[in-house]
CSV table of C-alpha atoms in Angstrom, one decimal:
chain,number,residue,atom,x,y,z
M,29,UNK,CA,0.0,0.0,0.0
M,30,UNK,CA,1.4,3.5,-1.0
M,31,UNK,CA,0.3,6.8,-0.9
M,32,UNK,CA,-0.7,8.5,-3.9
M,33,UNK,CA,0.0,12.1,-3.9
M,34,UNK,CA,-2.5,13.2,-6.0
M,35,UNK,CA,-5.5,11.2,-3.7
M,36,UNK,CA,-7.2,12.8,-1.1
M,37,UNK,CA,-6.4,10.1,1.4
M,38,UNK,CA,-2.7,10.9,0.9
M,39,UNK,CA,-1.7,12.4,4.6
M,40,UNK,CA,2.2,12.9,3.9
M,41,UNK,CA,3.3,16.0,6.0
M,42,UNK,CA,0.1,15.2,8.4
M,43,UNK,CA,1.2,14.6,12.3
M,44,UNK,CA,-0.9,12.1,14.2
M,45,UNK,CA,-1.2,11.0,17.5
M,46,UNK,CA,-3.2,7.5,18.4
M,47,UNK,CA,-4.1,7.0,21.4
M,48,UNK,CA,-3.7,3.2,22.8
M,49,UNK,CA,-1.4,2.6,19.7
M,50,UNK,CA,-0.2,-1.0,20.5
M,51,UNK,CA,-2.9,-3.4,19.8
M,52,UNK,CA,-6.4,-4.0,18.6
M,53,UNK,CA,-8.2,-0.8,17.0
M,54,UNK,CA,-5.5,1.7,18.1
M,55,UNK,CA,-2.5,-0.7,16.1
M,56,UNK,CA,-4.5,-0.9,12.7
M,57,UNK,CA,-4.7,2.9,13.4
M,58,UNK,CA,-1.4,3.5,13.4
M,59,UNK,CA,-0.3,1.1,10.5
M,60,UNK,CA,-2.9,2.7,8.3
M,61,UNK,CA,-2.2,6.0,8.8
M,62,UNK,CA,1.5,5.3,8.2
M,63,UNK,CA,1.0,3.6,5.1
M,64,UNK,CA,-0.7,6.6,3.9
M,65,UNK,CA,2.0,9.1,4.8
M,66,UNK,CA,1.7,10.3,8.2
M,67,UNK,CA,4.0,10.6,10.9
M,68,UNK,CA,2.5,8.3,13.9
M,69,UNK,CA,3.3,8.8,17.6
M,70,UNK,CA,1.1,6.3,19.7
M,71,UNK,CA,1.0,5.5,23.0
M,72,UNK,CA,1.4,3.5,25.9
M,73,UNK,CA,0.6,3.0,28.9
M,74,UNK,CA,2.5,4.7,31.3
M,75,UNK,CA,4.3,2.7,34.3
M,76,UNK,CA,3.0,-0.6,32.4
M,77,UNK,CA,4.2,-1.0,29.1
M,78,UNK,CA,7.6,-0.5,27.8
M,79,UNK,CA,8.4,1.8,24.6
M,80,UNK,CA,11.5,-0.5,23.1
M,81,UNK,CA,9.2,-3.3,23.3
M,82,UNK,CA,6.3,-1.4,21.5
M,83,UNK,CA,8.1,-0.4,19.5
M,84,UNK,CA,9.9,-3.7,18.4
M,85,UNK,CA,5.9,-4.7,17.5
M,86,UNK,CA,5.8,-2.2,15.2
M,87,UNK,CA,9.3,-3.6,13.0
M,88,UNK,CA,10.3,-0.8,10.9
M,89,UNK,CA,7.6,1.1,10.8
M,90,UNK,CA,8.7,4.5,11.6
M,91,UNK,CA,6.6,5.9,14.7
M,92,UNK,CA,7.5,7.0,17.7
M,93,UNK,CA,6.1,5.9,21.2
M,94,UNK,CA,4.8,8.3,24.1
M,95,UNK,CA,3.8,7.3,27.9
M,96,UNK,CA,1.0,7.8,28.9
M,97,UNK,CA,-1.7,7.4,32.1
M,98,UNK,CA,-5.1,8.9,31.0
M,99,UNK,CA,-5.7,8.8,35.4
M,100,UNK,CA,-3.0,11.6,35.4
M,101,UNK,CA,-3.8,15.3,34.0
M,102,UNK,CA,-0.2,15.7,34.2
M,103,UNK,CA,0.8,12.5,32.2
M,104,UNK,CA,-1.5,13.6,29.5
M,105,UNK,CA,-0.5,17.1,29.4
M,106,UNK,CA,3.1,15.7,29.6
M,107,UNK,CA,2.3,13.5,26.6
M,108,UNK,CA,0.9,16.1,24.3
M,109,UNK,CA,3.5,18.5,24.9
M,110,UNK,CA,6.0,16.0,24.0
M,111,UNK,CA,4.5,15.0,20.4
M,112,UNK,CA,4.1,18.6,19.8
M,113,UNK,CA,7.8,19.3,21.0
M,114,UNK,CA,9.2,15.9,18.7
M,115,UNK,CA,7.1,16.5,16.1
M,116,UNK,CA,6.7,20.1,15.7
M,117,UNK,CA,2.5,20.1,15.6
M,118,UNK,CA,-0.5,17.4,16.1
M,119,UNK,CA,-2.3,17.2,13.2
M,120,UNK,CA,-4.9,14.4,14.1
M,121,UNK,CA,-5.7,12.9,17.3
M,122,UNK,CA,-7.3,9.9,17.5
M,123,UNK,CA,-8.2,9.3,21.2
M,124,UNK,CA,-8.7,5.5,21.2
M,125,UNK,CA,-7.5,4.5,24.8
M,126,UNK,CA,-9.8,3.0,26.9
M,127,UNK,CA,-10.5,0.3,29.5
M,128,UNK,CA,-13.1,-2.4,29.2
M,129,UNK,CA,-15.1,-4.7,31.7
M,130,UNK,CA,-12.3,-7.1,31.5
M,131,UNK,CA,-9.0,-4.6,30.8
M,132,UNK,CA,-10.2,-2.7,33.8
M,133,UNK,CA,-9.6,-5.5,36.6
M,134,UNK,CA,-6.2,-5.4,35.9
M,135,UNK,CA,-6.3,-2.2,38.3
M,136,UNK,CA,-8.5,-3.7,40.8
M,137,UNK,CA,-10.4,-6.1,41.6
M,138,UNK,CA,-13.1,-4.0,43.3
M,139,UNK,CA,-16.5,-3.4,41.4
M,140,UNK,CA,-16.8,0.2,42.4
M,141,UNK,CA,-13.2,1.1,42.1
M,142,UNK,CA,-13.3,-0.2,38.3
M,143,UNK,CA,-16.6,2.3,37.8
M,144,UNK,CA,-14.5,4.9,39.1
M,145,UNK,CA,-11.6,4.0,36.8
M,146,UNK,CA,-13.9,3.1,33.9
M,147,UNK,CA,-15.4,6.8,34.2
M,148,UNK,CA,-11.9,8.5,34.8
M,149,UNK,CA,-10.1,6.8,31.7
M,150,UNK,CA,-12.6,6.7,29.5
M,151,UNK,CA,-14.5,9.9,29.8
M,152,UNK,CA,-12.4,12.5,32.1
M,153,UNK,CA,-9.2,11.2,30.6
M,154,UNK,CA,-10.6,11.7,27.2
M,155,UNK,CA,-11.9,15.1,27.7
M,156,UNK,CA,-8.5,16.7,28.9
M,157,UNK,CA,-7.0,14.7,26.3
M,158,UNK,CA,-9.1,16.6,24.2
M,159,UNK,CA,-8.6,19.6,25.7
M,160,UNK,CA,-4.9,19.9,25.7
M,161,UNK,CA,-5.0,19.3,22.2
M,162,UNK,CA,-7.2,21.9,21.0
M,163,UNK,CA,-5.3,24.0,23.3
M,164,UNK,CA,-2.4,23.4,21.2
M,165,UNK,CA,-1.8,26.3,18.0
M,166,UNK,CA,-2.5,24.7,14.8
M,167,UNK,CA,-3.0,25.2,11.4
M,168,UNK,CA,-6.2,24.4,9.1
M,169,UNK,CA,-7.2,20.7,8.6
M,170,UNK,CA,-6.8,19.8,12.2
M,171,UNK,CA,-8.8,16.6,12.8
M,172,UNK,CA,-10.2,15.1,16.4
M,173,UNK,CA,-11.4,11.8,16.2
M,174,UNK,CA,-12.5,10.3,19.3
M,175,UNK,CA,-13.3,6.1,19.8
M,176,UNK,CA,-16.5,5.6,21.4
M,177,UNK,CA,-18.7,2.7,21.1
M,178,UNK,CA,-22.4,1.3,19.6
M,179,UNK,CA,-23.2,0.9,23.7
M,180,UNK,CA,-23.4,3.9,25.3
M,181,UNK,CA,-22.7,6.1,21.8
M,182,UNK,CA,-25.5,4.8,19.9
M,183,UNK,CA,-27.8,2.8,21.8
M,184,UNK,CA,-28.7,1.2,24.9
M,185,UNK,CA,-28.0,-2.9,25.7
M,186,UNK,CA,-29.8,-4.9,28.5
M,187,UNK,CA,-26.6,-6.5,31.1
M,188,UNK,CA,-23.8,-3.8,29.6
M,189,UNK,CA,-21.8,-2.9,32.6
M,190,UNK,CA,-23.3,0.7,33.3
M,191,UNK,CA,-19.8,2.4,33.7
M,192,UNK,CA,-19.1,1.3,30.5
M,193,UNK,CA,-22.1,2.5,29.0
M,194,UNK,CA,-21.9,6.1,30.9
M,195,UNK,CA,-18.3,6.3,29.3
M,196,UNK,CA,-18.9,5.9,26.3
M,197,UNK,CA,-22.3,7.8,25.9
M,198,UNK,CA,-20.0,10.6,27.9
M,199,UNK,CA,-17.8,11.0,25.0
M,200,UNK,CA,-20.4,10.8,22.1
M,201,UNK,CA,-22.0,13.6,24.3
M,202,UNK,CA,-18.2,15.3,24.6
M,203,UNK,CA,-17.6,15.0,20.4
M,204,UNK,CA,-21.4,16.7,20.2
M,205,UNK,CA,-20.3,19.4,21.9
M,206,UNK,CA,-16.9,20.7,20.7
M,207,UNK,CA,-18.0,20.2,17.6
M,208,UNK,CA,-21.1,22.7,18.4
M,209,UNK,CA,-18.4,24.8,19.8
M,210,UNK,CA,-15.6,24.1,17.2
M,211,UNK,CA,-18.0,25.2,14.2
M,212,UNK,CA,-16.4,27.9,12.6
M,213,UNK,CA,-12.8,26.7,14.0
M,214,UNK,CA,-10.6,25.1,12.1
M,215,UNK,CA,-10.5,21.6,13.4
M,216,UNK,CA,-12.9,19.3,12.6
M,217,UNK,CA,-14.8,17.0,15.4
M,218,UNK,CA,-15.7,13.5,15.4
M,219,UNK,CA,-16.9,9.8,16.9
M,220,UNK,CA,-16.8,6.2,15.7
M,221,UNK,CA,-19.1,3.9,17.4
M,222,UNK,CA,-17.7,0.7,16.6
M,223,UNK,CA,-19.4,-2.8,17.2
M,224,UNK,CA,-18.3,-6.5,18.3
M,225,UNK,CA,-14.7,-6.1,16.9
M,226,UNK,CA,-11.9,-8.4,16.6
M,227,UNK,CA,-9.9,-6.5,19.7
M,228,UNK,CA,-8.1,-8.5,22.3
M,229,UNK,CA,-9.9,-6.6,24.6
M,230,UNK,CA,-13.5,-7.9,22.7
M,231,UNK,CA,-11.9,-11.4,23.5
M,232,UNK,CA,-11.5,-10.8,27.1
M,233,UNK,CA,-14.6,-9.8,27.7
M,234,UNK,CA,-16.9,-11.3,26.0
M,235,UNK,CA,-15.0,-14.2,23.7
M,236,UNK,CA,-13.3,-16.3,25.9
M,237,UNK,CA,-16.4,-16.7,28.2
M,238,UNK,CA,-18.2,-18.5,25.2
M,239,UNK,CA,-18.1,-22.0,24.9
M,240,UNK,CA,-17.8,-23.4,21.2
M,241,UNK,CA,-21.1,-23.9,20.7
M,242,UNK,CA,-22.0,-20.8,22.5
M,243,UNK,CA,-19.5,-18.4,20.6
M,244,UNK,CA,-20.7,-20.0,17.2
M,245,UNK,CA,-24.2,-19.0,18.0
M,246,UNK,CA,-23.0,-15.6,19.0
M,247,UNK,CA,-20.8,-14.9,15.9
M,248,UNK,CA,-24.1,-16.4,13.5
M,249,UNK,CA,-26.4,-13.7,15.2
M,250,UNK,CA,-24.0,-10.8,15.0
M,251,UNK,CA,-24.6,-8.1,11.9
M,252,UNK,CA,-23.2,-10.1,9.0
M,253,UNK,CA,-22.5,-13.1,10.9
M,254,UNK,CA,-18.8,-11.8,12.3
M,255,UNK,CA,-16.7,-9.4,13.8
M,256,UNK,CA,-15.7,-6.2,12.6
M,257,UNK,CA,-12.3,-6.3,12.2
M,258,UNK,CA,-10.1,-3.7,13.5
M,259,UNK,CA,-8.9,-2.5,10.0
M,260,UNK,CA,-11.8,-1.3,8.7
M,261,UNK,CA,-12.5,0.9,11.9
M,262,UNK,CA,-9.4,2.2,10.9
M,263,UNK,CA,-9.7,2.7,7.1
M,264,UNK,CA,-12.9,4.9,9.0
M,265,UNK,CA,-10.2,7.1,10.9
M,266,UNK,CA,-8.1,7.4,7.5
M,267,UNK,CA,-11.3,8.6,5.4
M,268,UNK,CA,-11.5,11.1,8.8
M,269,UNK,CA,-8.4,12.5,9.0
M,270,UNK,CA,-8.4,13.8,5.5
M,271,UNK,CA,-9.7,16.8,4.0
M,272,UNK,CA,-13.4,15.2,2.2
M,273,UNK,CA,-14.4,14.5,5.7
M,274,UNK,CA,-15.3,18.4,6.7
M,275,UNK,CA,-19.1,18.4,5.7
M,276,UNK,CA,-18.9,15.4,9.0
M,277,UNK,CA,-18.2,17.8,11.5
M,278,UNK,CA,-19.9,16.7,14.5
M,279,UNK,CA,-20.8,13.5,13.0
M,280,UNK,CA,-20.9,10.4,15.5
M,281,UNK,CA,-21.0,7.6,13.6
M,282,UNK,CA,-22.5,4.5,13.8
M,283,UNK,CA,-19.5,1.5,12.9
M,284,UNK,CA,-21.7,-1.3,14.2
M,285,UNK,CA,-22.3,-2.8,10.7
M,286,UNK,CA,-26.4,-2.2,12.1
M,287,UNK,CA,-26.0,-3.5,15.8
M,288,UNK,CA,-27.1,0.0,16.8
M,289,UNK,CA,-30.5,0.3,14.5
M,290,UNK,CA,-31.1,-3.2,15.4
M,291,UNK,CA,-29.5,-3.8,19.4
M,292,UNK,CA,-31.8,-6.7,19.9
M,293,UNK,CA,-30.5,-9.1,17.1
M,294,UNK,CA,-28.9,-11.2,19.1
M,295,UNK,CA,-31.9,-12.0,21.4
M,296,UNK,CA,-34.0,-12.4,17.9
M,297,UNK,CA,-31.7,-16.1,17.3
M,298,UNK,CA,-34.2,-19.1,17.0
């Protein structure tokens, strides 16, 4: 795949930053926005990952890896200074960190200390993550494209954990919002609302609970009869970040291949 120079999804000269670069949604990100020309600085997360071994995941690729703990207004406003400073400018951010039911017990094992984190990641971390980058001086084109989800961002599921939920509807509700206030600014404002998607993070929290018979009645009553896949979330975020996505300004879309105009297919199955 290479960038054609003429095409409006070429996005040589364009700086992004992807949140929760190193797997799942955020990795396809990051490899598709590279093989259209950007320069890429993803994250990690801070005090848990390591860069070098990021990094190493990534082969040649030529990105460049940031800490980062969305808990922390420092460590955010730490890692956007530092893209800006390496980089020169943020183009595009793509805020895509988040915790899920399963990815949040790894900070404790407590039910109403994982709301509380669920909240403060997903939707406070989010915002100043937001905040600090429109703070930043930039030039026209500017893109902000924030990772929600079809729960919470679109529609309403019976059993979804309600932290979740609340996140998730919080930053549909936050991309509304600057959007409304961003209208005549030069920085365009979005949300994906992705589906069941290939992530490992899907797989944690809802796969590998499945049995085989189970999970094969699951995948049969999704939209389509499968996963998204992260890639094509990602191709979203590539159409986004270049310059025929303005008349979308404020859009929050709806990547559940139809979960979200239909949220009770999977109770429908015979």
């Amino acid at each position: 795949m290479t960038a054609d120079l003429l095409s409006p999804f070429n996005l040589t000269g364009r700086i992004a930053l992807v949140t929760g670069g190193s797997g799942g949604i955020g990795r396809a990100c990051v490899e598709r926005l590279a093989a259209y020309g950007a320069t890429v600085a993803l994250t990690f997360v801070e005090g848990v990952e390591d860069a070098a071994r990021v990094l190493a995941g990534f082969g040649d690729l030529p990105v460049t890896a940031h800490p980062l703990d969305l808990r922390d207004a420092d460590s955010i406003r730490r890692c956007i200074a530092g893209v800006a400073a390496q980089h020169g400018r943020i183009d595009i951010l793509v805020n895509n960190a988040a915790v899920g039911t399963a990815t949040v017990a790894a900070f404790s094992d407590d039910p109403g200390t994982q709301d509380s984190l669920m909240l403060a990641i997903n939707a406070d971390g989010t915002l100043k993550m937001c905040q600090e980058f429109l703070a930043l001086p930039g030039g026209p084109g500017r893109k902000l494209i924030n990772i929600s989800s079809v729960g919470g961002g679109i529609t309403a599921f019976p059993g979804f954990r309600l932290s979740d939920g609340m996140s998730k509807a919080a930053v549909a509700f936050l991309t509304r919002q600057l959007a409304a206030e961003a209208v005549h600014d030069e920085v365009d404002v979005f949300a994906i609302c992705p589906g069941a998607t290939n992530t490992p993070m899907f797989q944690a929290s809802t796969l590998s609970k499945l049995s085989t018979e189970t999970l094969s009645g699951f995948l049969a009553g999704l939209p389509k009869g499968r996963l998204i896949e992260p890639a094509e979330i990602a191709a979203l975020v590539h159409f986004l970040s270049g310059p025929s996505s303005r008349v979308l300004h404020g859009a929050v879309l709806d990547a559940s291949m139809g979960l979200g105009v239909r949220p009770g297919l999977l109770s429908e199955q015979a």
